[in-house]
């Protein structure tokens, strides 16, 4: 609890998350509309309209105009942007970010002095305090393969949390090849630098993931992906489970990084490898517990910290029977 | 790894470098480089973690590209000289292509991107082999073709390497990446003087190998891979902090340590050849390297880095890891400066 207070009151230095270019340019918002439903505003709206769409809170039921379901774009709003102007703005934005990058490199890693980065023991990585925080996430469900689950993301009460809600349906799509279905996920966008260069998080100072959530009793899976340049590793991820308790109280979930197990293409592998924390690309929450019906998950913030009592490096062993290749 | 396979791979590694260095036929030199690459890939994959696999893939792709370019340069040279003997190249195109191919192999800028990524993905001892032994073969070929290398290309690549090696290493917390950027910068110094006095390249390579070997062996004692872990070595092995500091300062080129010798010789040789701006810029850019070495030395040995209480009282176990040649290497990497006249005459 004390840790929560410290994190929220800013005793530890908060990381300034660079705003992704997506939110700042309507042109880019349009491009992302096809697969991103995390934005509060309609993807084709001009920035002037976005502020008028901010409303007070609604319920779980009923769709507001500002939530966008997957793959549905509003027919009535036309894009009111000038193509040339948008291109020029984007180029200027990228050069500005490049200049900031160079200046930040001189100051230290992530734009802060090195001693500050090394002495940091807790860090809030993602928090939900405004619409721009929701734009850092992508929400997806089995609708992409023809299923019937629905998932939405919106800001919670008083803009103090994010609410991920929807309906899970494990009815398999009638396409003749899928036997199973029923998943919903919320994945963080990969951080990008100037000219959409892929970035990664360096959490090698920390050893535990900290989540302040309020769920409905459903078990969620927390997935972490590492940054990679080879395409064969795009399906590899490290996962662990988060059991929510339901109820009115906030739940603080601490998952040490040593507990994450390795899986490739959705299957847990016999050969287990440790999650290396120096190149983290994204984190995601998946619900696939085969229970049809509505769900919700409220997230206050996601942070990482060093638990000095936790000295385990890796929780799983490889055995010669399952994997003789590793013991040759 | 199975000891037989380990012996076979290590002997192939040694043999391949020897084939490259003593060969006088271009095809055999190329074969030696290929064998070198093939032998080190399984060594890098000793523990087949996804990160090591990615590092090996990146290494293989870059080295294979460089080998293909090298073969193209050899064939162009064959077209113009109608012989396979390794001597100066007879065509400027072949010279440029070969220089670029060997720059990729060495990790010179602007072909340096693979070095930090690959070094970070592999264990410390394999990183040591990658940054020391793997440099011998390409440098030996560069030495042999040095009369025909394009001066402007080489100087540009060298200075860019020194700059990028200094700039890139500034913000790193991972020690293997710091050593990778240090390697890029040192390669820059070595190749700058190649066209003026190749013997000094050899001297620089020798001193660099000794210092890098010392540094990696010190890091491997405690398996330290981050700056934070290095700053806690005062607790487990206090004497190592002193040696780490001295080796880091030597790598930064501070007199009276050994690392000053190659820098001094190179600057002297460049000024003798009436090049004044280049050594000035090189010396100034070397300060970037010195800055991050100093920062490491500062957090390791000169100050007690902040840590939690349970880090302050560790048991000091008797070291079980073999400190192969470590005392010799430490002495060589810190106390060789008075022997400069000897090296000057020998080389």
XYZ file of C-alpha atoms in Angstrom:
675
model
C 0.000 0.000 0.000
C 2.841 2.348 0.873
C 4.342 1.516 -2.464
C 1.136 2.526 -4.184
C 1.143 5.853 -2.368
C 4.731 6.510 -3.318
C 4.139 5.612 -6.931
C 1.088 7.789 -7.197
C 2.477 10.755 -5.299
C 5.491 10.872 -7.509
C 8.172 10.204 -4.930
C 9.785 8.092 -7.544
C 10.526 9.824 -10.725
C 7.839 9.278 -13.272
C 8.923 8.464 -16.708
C 7.799 10.916 -19.289
C 6.170 8.756 -21.896
C 6.731 10.310 -25.307
C 3.426 10.881 -26.949
C 3.162 8.643 -29.917
C 2.638 10.360 -33.209
C -0.677 8.568 -33.579
C -2.623 10.816 -31.284
C -1.242 14.044 -32.601
C -2.110 13.678 -36.222
C -5.589 13.009 -37.491
C -4.128 11.602 -40.657
C -2.406 8.888 -38.670
C -5.526 8.296 -36.617
C -7.348 7.526 -39.816
C -4.723 5.036 -40.812
C -4.934 3.235 -37.527
C -8.698 3.052 -37.490
C -8.831 -0.308 -39.137
C -7.429 -2.315 -36.301
C -7.329 -0.022 -33.318
C -10.383 0.522 -31.234
C -8.740 2.085 -28.245
C -9.222 5.700 -29.200
C -12.002 7.603 -27.548
C -12.618 9.831 -30.533
C -13.940 8.626 -33.794
C -10.954 7.880 -35.941
C -11.944 10.208 -38.760
C -12.794 13.214 -36.595
C -10.744 16.380 -36.749
C -8.979 17.416 -33.508
C -11.499 20.186 -32.916
C -14.278 17.674 -32.534
C -12.386 15.476 -30.119
C -12.709 17.837 -27.196
C -16.428 18.150 -27.646
C -16.767 14.412 -27.479
C -15.351 14.062 -24.012
C -18.286 13.071 -21.874
C -18.950 12.125 -18.311
C -19.040 8.477 -17.448
C -21.504 5.950 -18.738
C -22.306 2.407 -17.787
C -21.046 -0.883 -18.988
C -24.144 -1.332 -21.095
C -24.846 0.862 -24.050
C -22.354 2.088 -26.499
C -21.359 5.690 -26.458
C -20.606 7.494 -29.584
C -17.010 7.742 -28.579
C -16.237 4.046 -28.286
C -15.345 2.530 -31.565
C -15.889 -1.143 -32.037
C -13.447 -3.106 -34.010
C -13.409 -2.556 -37.752
C -16.323 -0.162 -37.744
C -15.692 3.377 -38.934
C -18.266 6.085 -38.664
C -19.937 6.817 -41.995
C -21.135 10.316 -41.253
C -17.873 12.083 -40.406
C -15.630 12.838 -43.325
C -11.934 13.552 -42.846
C -11.408 17.292 -42.863
C -7.679 17.352 -43.202
C -5.437 18.754 -45.833
C -3.201 16.036 -47.167
C -0.153 18.203 -47.842
C -0.405 19.972 -44.529
C -0.691 16.697 -42.682
C 2.390 15.314 -44.432
C 4.416 18.425 -43.625
C 3.286 18.368 -40.013
C 4.247 14.748 -39.725
C 7.699 15.316 -41.199
C 8.285 18.277 -38.890
C 7.140 16.190 -35.958
C 9.581 13.429 -36.826
C 12.518 15.832 -37.119
C 11.541 17.400 -33.830
C 11.524 13.983 -32.231
C 14.926 13.239 -33.783
C 16.321 16.413 -32.291
C 14.850 15.510 -28.906
C 16.331 12.056 -29.265
C 19.822 13.431 -29.826
C 19.544 15.858 -26.924
C 18.161 13.113 -24.674
C 20.982 10.805 -25.682
C 23.424 13.407 -24.450
C 21.609 13.756 -21.135
C 21.269 10.049 -20.446
C 19.170 6.954 -21.095
C 15.504 7.839 -21.696
C 16.403 11.508 -21.431
C 17.269 11.365 -17.739
C 20.735 11.370 -16.127
C 22.271 7.939 -15.755
C 22.523 8.042 -11.972
C 18.807 8.771 -11.794
C 18.026 5.793 -14.021
C 20.334 3.470 -12.100
C 19.027 4.462 -8.690
C 15.395 4.135 -9.657
C 13.660 1.310 -7.831
C 10.085 1.758 -8.943
C 8.628 3.181 -12.088
C 5.115 3.714 -13.390
C 5.246 2.646 -17.019
C 1.614 3.013 -18.064
C -1.079 4.917 -16.242
C -4.561 5.897 -17.290
C -5.347 9.504 -16.580
C -6.548 10.781 -19.904
C -7.547 9.955 -23.411
C -3.972 10.079 -24.657
C -3.088 7.209 -22.335
C -5.687 5.011 -24.012
C -4.117 5.676 -27.391
C -1.065 3.706 -26.304
C -3.095 0.501 -26.301
C -4.643 -1.729 -28.927
C -7.737 -3.750 -28.140
C -8.481 -6.876 -30.078
C -10.719 -9.892 -29.898
C -11.570 -12.976 -31.868
C -13.730 -10.853 -34.151
C -10.662 -10.730 -36.392
C -11.038 -14.448 -37.060
C -14.809 -14.335 -37.259
C -15.776 -14.861 -33.644
C -18.389 -13.033 -31.643
C -16.501 -11.575 -28.714
C -16.582 -7.841 -28.287
C -14.202 -5.695 -26.356
C -13.990 -1.967 -25.691
C -11.685 0.328 -23.789
C -12.680 3.568 -22.209
C -11.650 5.793 -19.361
C -13.061 4.904 -15.989
C -14.603 7.130 -13.349
C -13.069 10.569 -12.903
C -10.374 9.712 -15.419
C -8.498 7.750 -12.769
C -8.460 4.370 -14.462
C -9.135 2.592 -17.705
C -12.009 0.194 -18.112
C -11.632 -2.739 -20.424
C -15.008 -4.358 -20.899
C -16.961 -6.428 -23.320
C -18.495 -9.796 -23.914
C -16.670 -13.035 -24.368
C -18.156 -15.617 -26.668
C -16.514 -18.949 -27.251
C -18.706 -19.770 -30.209
C -16.366 -20.876 -32.926
C -16.486 -19.018 -36.232
C -18.261 -20.932 -38.991
C -15.378 -20.924 -41.421
C -14.747 -24.632 -41.520
C -11.278 -24.480 -40.047
C -11.467 -22.882 -36.579
C -12.494 -25.275 -33.866
C -12.084 -22.943 -30.921
C -12.572 -19.297 -30.245
C -13.188 -16.838 -27.482
C -10.463 -14.403 -26.566
C -10.143 -10.709 -25.894
C -6.925 -8.866 -25.465
C -5.484 -5.470 -24.705
C -1.932 -4.978 -25.946
C 0.322 -1.991 -25.544
C 1.598 -0.365 -28.686
C 5.278 -0.752 -29.388
C 6.989 2.540 -28.496
C 8.358 4.319 -31.517
C 10.978 6.962 -31.904
C 11.562 9.421 -34.731
C 10.656 8.098 -38.181
C 8.671 5.293 -36.585
C 11.810 3.590 -35.389
C 10.996 0.721 -33.065
C 11.938 1.290 -29.455
C 11.993 -0.932 -26.423
C 11.799 -0.662 -22.665
C 14.800 -1.451 -20.503
C 13.580 -2.896 -17.221
C 16.838 -4.598 -16.239
C 16.956 -2.597 -12.993
C 13.651 -4.059 -11.846
C 12.478 -7.534 -11.021
C 8.729 -7.399 -10.441
C 5.704 -6.236 -12.358
C 3.133 -4.281 -10.365
C -0.477 -3.918 -11.451
C -3.261 -2.074 -9.685
C -6.429 -3.579 -11.059
C -10.017 -4.245 -10.189
C -11.582 -7.133 -11.995
C -14.615 -9.331 -11.891
C -13.065 -12.536 -10.700
C -11.936 -13.748 -14.085
C -8.428 -15.067 -14.643
C -6.378 -12.968 -17.038
C -3.117 -13.768 -18.711
C -0.349 -11.175 -18.673
C 1.869 -11.476 -21.736
C 5.178 -9.767 -22.307
C 6.905 -9.676 -25.657
C 10.555 -8.937 -26.198
C 11.869 -6.632 -28.853
C 13.214 -8.532 -31.792
C 14.442 -7.943 -35.329
C 13.915 -11.457 -36.660
C 10.480 -12.399 -37.835
C 10.671 -15.894 -36.380
C 10.468 -14.445 -32.898
C 7.279 -12.471 -33.405
C 5.172 -15.297 -31.964
C 7.285 -15.778 -28.864
C 6.029 -14.372 -25.619
C 6.338 -14.747 -21.893
C 3.173 -15.155 -19.887
C 1.809 -15.464 -16.426
C -1.645 -15.460 -14.896
C -3.380 -12.764 -12.983
C -6.375 -13.855 -10.921
C -8.729 -11.005 -10.241
C -10.869 -11.066 -7.185
C -13.901 -9.001 -8.129
C -15.333 -6.850 -5.420
C -15.109 -3.148 -4.735
C -11.533 -3.028 -3.548
C -8.533 -2.422 -5.732
C -6.216 -5.354 -6.096
C -2.445 -5.004 -6.206
C -0.912 -7.734 -8.276
C 2.814 -8.271 -8.081
C 4.270 -10.716 -10.551
C 8.031 -11.282 -10.421
C 9.564 -11.448 -13.868
C 11.215 -14.741 -12.945
C 7.807 -16.411 -12.972
C 7.010 -15.714 -16.597
C 7.050 -18.829 -18.732
C 7.959 -18.971 -22.380
C 5.538 -19.839 -25.134
C 5.751 -19.822 -28.891
C 2.691 -19.533 -31.162
C 0.427 -19.930 -28.174
C 1.925 -23.212 -26.994
C 3.979 -23.502 -23.847
C 7.333 -24.940 -24.847
C 9.211 -27.724 -23.115
C 12.378 -25.656 -23.291
C 11.870 -22.753 -20.921
C 13.930 -19.597 -21.095
C 14.227 -16.699 -18.738
C 12.558 -13.420 -19.609
C 15.426 -11.011 -20.289
C 14.421 -7.534 -19.251
C 16.689 -5.327 -21.284
C 14.560 -5.283 -24.440
C 10.864 -5.373 -23.637
C 8.554 -4.488 -26.488
C 4.993 -4.720 -25.222
C 2.738 -6.023 -22.502
C -0.723 -7.428 -22.987
C -3.682 -8.753 -21.066
C -5.664 -11.633 -22.507
C -8.935 -13.144 -21.387
C -9.659 -16.603 -22.732
C -11.199 -18.520 -19.883
C -13.930 -20.202 -21.994
C -16.691 -18.624 -19.915
C -19.174 -16.815 -22.138
C -20.571 -13.586 -20.906
C -19.668 -10.027 -20.021
C -16.397 -9.111 -18.382
C -14.609 -6.036 -17.199
C -11.185 -5.103 -15.946
C -10.358 -1.738 -14.493
C -6.692 -0.805 -14.531
C -5.280 2.072 -12.531
C -1.642 1.823 -13.508
C 1.056 -0.631 -14.505
C 4.475 -0.288 -12.987
C 7.710 -2.129 -12.396
C 9.772 -2.181 -9.232
C 12.642 -3.929 -7.512
C 11.571 -6.294 -4.792
C 14.716 -6.801 -2.699
C 13.233 -9.892 -1.064
C 12.832 -11.640 -4.388
C 16.109 -13.249 -5.346
C 14.893 -15.979 -7.689
C 16.265 -15.654 -11.196
C 14.124 -18.135 -13.025
C 11.316 -20.278 -11.660
C 11.393 -23.139 -14.148
C 13.912 -25.817 -14.892
C 14.724 -27.578 -18.074
C 14.952 -31.323 -17.780
C 17.128 -33.656 -19.858
C 14.145 -35.934 -20.522
C 11.994 -33.270 -22.101
C 14.791 -31.444 -23.815
C 17.969 -33.419 -24.402
C 19.161 -30.797 -26.893
C 19.762 -28.334 -24.106
C 21.934 -30.732 -22.183
C 24.206 -31.961 -24.939
C 28.396 -28.643 -24.591
C 29.855 -32.068 -25.315
C 33.639 -31.719 -24.797
C 34.454 -33.344 -28.139
C 32.278 -30.908 -30.016
C 33.686 -28.056 -27.974
C 37.255 -29.040 -28.810
C 36.383 -29.437 -32.478
C 34.757 -26.005 -32.654
C 37.535 -24.217 -30.817
C 40.217 -25.885 -32.889
C 38.340 -24.972 -36.078
C 38.155 -21.416 -34.845
C 41.899 -21.253 -34.216
C 42.748 -23.091 -37.401
C 40.555 -20.890 -39.556
C 42.213 -17.707 -38.307
C 45.610 -19.276 -38.918
C 44.558 -20.219 -42.450
C 43.564 -16.615 -43.145
C 46.735 -15.122 -41.683
C 49.257 -17.438 -43.374
C 47.474 -17.972 -46.664
C 48.804 -16.399 -49.857
C 45.896 -17.474 -52.040
C 42.754 -15.402 -51.998
C 40.452 -18.428 -52.144
C 42.012 -20.025 -49.099
C 41.844 -16.786 -47.175
C 38.137 -16.573 -48.014
C 37.648 -20.196 -46.987
C 39.370 -19.442 -43.696
C 36.975 -16.568 -43.041
C 33.997 -18.801 -43.799
C 35.266 -21.525 -41.491
C 35.734 -18.887 -38.823
C 32.129 -17.802 -39.127
C 30.825 -21.364 -39.166
C 32.842 -22.318 -36.100
C 31.733 -19.446 -33.935
C 28.003 -19.750 -34.633
C 27.559 -22.930 -32.499
C 29.792 -21.420 -29.818
C 27.433 -18.436 -29.670
C 24.488 -20.811 -29.401
C 25.924 -22.819 -26.529
C 22.853 -21.928 -24.494
C 20.126 -21.757 -27.132
C 18.024 -19.016 -25.612
C 15.898 -16.968 -28.037
C 18.231 -13.998 -27.560
C 21.325 -16.039 -28.402
C 19.570 -17.448 -31.467
C 18.756 -13.948 -32.634
C 22.327 -12.795 -32.037
C 23.702 -15.748 -34.003
C 21.267 -15.086 -36.847
C 22.300 -11.437 -37.043
C 25.968 -12.367 -36.919
C 25.576 -14.968 -39.634
C 23.667 -12.629 -41.943
C 26.167 -9.794 -41.663
C 29.224 -12.009 -41.978
C 27.779 -13.923 -44.938
C 27.043 -10.639 -46.715
C 30.595 -9.507 -46.038
C 31.972 -12.796 -47.366
C 29.929 -12.461 -50.532
C 31.219 -8.916 -51.057
C 34.745 -10.115 -50.380
C 34.431 -12.832 -52.980
C 33.137 -10.293 -55.485
C 36.158 -8.080 -54.787
C 38.503 -11.058 -55.154
C 36.996 -11.983 -58.509
C 37.216 -8.404 -59.795
C 40.848 -8.350 -58.726
C 41.344 -11.678 -60.499
C 39.877 -10.194 -63.659
C 42.384 -7.352 -63.630
C 45.462 -9.157 -62.313
C 44.813 -12.742 -63.544
C 46.328 -14.187 -60.407
C 45.128 -15.233 -56.981
C 48.096 -14.169 -54.870
C 47.323 -11.958 -51.919
C 49.107 -8.696 -52.591
C 48.020 -5.180 -53.296
C 44.833 -4.948 -55.313
C 44.959 -3.952 -58.950
C 41.624 -2.247 -59.316
C 40.061 0.564 -57.297
C 36.614 -1.065 -57.411
C 37.998 -4.247 -55.947
C 39.811 -2.221 -53.313
C 36.698 -0.328 -52.252
C 34.537 -3.445 -52.193
C 37.101 -5.366 -50.210
C 37.530 -2.527 -47.725
C 33.809 -2.390 -47.198
C 33.540 -6.156 -46.820
C 36.268 -6.204 -44.202
C 34.691 -3.201 -42.480
C 31.466 -5.210 -42.149
C 33.451 -8.094 -40.698
C 35.188 -5.843 -38.209
C 32.173 -3.782 -37.281
C 33.475 -0.441 -38.514
C 30.959 2.368 -38.958
C 28.698 2.654 -40.897
C 28.448 -1.150 -40.716
C 28.602 -1.272 -36.949
C 24.945 -1.915 -36.121
C 25.345 -5.628 -35.542
C 28.122 -5.367 -32.947
C 26.153 -4.198 -29.862
C 23.165 -6.396 -30.687
C 25.217 -9.548 -31.142
C 27.505 -8.879 -28.178
C 24.513 -8.295 -25.923
C 22.872 -11.570 -26.890
C 25.748 -13.923 -26.164
C 27.466 -15.012 -22.920
C 30.468 -13.056 -21.645
C 33.160 -15.551 -22.659
C 31.762 -15.861 -26.176
C 31.611 -12.079 -26.348
C 35.286 -12.045 -25.490
C 36.060 -14.369 -28.415
C 33.869 -12.287 -30.711
C 35.544 -8.997 -29.872
C 39.138 -10.203 -29.785
C 39.849 -13.348 -31.763
C 37.411 -12.588 -34.567
C 39.231 -9.346 -35.338
C 42.525 -11.047 -36.157
C 41.582 -12.496 -39.535
C 40.070 -9.370 -41.164
C 42.847 -7.143 -39.841
C 45.462 -9.486 -41.274
C 43.882 -9.166 -44.719
C 43.642 -5.383 -44.353
C 47.305 -5.331 -43.398
C 48.219 -7.201 -46.551
C 46.186 -5.016 -48.903
C 46.976 -1.752 -47.097
C 48.987 -0.192 -49.964
C 45.923 -0.233 -52.212
C 43.178 0.858 -49.803
C 41.399 4.092 -50.677
C 42.609 6.664 -48.155
C 39.473 8.786 -48.040
C 37.167 5.826 -47.563
C 39.279 4.375 -44.802
C 39.732 7.646 -42.939
C 36.008 8.390 -43.178
C 35.046 4.991 -41.846
C 37.631 5.165 -39.090
C 36.641 8.582 -37.851
C 32.977 7.679 -38.027
C 33.711 4.563 -35.968
C 35.525 6.545 -33.298
C 32.648 9.010 -33.172
C 29.916 6.403 -33.082
C 31.811 4.225 -30.634
C 32.009 7.159 -28.265
C 28.517 8.501 -28.854
C 26.728 5.143 -28.761
C 28.356 3.963 -25.567
C 27.323 7.035 -23.624
C 23.995 5.843 -22.283
C 24.460 2.168 -21.941
C 23.775 0.355 -18.717
C 24.526 -3.044 -20.212
C 28.227 -3.794 -19.958
C 28.414 -5.983 -23.040
C 27.042 -3.169 -25.157
C 29.607 -0.820 -23.631
C 32.363 -3.243 -24.604
C 30.879 -3.494 -28.105
C 30.963 0.282 -28.591
C 34.450 0.316 -27.137
C 35.423 -2.254 -29.759
C 33.962 -0.094 -32.534
C 35.968 2.909 -31.343
C 39.193 0.954 -31.018
C 38.748 -0.508 -34.496
C 38.452 3.076 -35.687
C 41.783 3.986 -34.137
C 43.426 0.893 -35.613
C 42.227 1.450 -39.140
C 43.077 5.163 -39.139
C 46.785 4.449 -38.976
C 46.654 1.455 -41.307
C 47.567 3.389 -44.413
C 50.356 5.364 -42.742
C 52.052 2.733 -40.606
C 50.460 -0.742 -40.553
C 52.768 -1.858 -37.750
C 51.019 0.532 -35.405
C 47.718 -1.140 -36.322
C 49.197 -4.392 -35.111
C 50.458 -2.769 -31.931
C 47.063 -1.236 -31.264
C 45.369 -4.578 -31.932
C 47.678 -6.361 -29.522
C 47.145 -3.844 -26.723
C 43.387 -3.785 -27.393
C 43.163 -7.584 -27.204
C 45.045 -7.637 -23.897
C 42.820 -4.932 -22.389
C 39.567 -6.455 -23.639
C 40.596 -9.882 -22.419
C 41.308 -8.408 -18.986
C 38.014 -6.572 -18.895
C 35.897 -9.545 -19.932
C 37.663 -11.895 -17.531
C 37.066 -9.460 -14.676
C 33.400 -9.207 -15.603
C 33.071 -12.965 -15.932
C 34.330 -13.532 -12.398
C 31.097 -12.253 -10.936
C 28.989 -12.690 -14.082
C 28.272 -8.978 -14.055
C 26.416 -7.770 -17.091
C 24.965 -4.470 -15.914
C 26.418 -1.343 -14.373
C 24.355 -1.868 -11.261
C 25.800 -5.324 -10.652
C 29.297 -4.014 -11.330
C 28.798 -1.325 -8.719
C 28.210 -4.045 -6.141
C 31.451 -5.936 -6.706
C 33.098 -4.021 -3.869
C 31.037 -6.212 -1.616
C 31.944 -9.609 -3.054
C 35.440 -9.120 -4.450
C 36.973 -5.825 -3.352
C 40.272 -6.317 -5.167
C 38.402 -6.686 -8.458
C 37.056 -3.167 -8.191
C 40.596 -1.764 -8.212
C 41.574 -3.856 -11.215
C 38.351 -2.990 -13.024
C 39.006 0.696 -12.483
C 42.602 0.458 -13.703
C 41.633 -1.555 -16.776
C 38.824 0.839 -17.636
C 41.118 3.838 -17.366
C 43.694 2.023 -19.467
C 41.074 1.399 -22.149
C 40.251 5.088 -22.029
C 43.845 5.862 -22.967
C 44.995 7.570 -19.812
C 48.711 7.741 -19.127
C 50.611 6.172 -17.352
C 48.613 3.073 -18.220
C 49.192 0.821 -21.208
C 46.219 2.061 -23.184
C 47.910 5.396 -23.696
C 50.657 3.818 -25.782
C 48.764 3.072 -29.015
C 46.942 6.403 -28.969
C 50.176 8.286 -28.445
C 51.921 6.396 -31.247
C 49.021 6.891 -33.646
C 48.759 10.618 -32.984
C 52.518 10.966 -33.355
C 52.510 9.083 -36.660
C 49.613 11.126 -38.029
C 51.274 14.426 -37.114
C 54.508 13.234 -38.726
C 52.465 12.773 -41.909
C 51.315 16.415 -41.645
C 47.781 15.524 -40.760
C 46.836 17.794 -37.861
C 43.064 18.135 -37.909
C 42.370 14.406 -37.914
C 44.364 13.466 -34.801
C 42.963 16.502 -32.988
C 39.416 15.419 -33.733
C 40.240 11.822 -32.868
C 41.733 12.803 -29.537
C 38.735 14.982 -28.713
C 36.281 12.242 -29.707
C 38.173 9.719 -27.597
C 37.080 11.774 -24.611
C 33.551 10.443 -25.124
C 34.890 6.938 -24.607
C 36.844 8.067 -21.605
C 33.697 9.630 -20.172
C 31.757 6.412 -20.008
C 34.746 4.417 -18.789
C 35.240 6.992 -16.065
C 31.565 6.763 -15.172
C 31.875 3.006 -14.759
C 35.054 3.380 -12.720
C 33.346 6.045 -10.613
C 30.331 3.905 -9.789
C 32.435 0.786 -9.252
C 35.504 1.812 -7.369
C 35.513 5.465 -6.488
C 32.142 5.766 -4.802
C 29.839 3.512 -2.842
C 26.896 3.252 -5.175
C 23.507 3.437 -3.447
C 22.026 0.026 -2.848
C 19.581 -1.662 -0.549
C 20.732 -2.993 2.771
C 20.692 -6.610 1.824
C 23.207 -5.895 -0.948
C 25.726 -4.486 1.486
C 26.521 -7.622 3.439
C 27.196 -10.378 0.977
C 29.248 -13.440 1.793
C 32.684 -13.297 0.237
C 33.056 -16.778 -1.143
C 36.335 -18.200 -2.259
C 36.277 -17.780 -6.037
C 35.594 -21.024 -7.869
C 35.809 -19.681 -11.404
C 39.148 -20.093 -13.033
C 40.985 -16.840 -13.404
C 42.871 -17.905 -16.480
C 45.800 -15.558 -17.008
C 43.997 -12.784 -15.165
C 46.936 -11.536 -13.081
C 49.200 -11.543 -16.136
C 46.598 -9.760 -18.208
C 46.059 -7.109 -15.540
C 49.770 -6.407 -15.341
C 50.066 -6.245 -19.116
C 47.067 -3.976 -19.521
C 48.235 -1.459 -16.931
C 52.013 -1.466 -16.749
C 53.354 -1.772 -20.253
C 53.846 1.923 -20.993
C 57.541 2.061 -19.955
C 58.220 -0.659 -22.532
C 57.091 1.571 -25.403
C 60.581 1.827 -26.993
C 60.726 -1.951 -27.135
C 57.435 -2.154 -28.993
C 58.479 0.689 -31.239
C 61.594 -1.158 -32.289
C 59.965 -4.568 -32.546
C 57.138 -3.428 -34.715
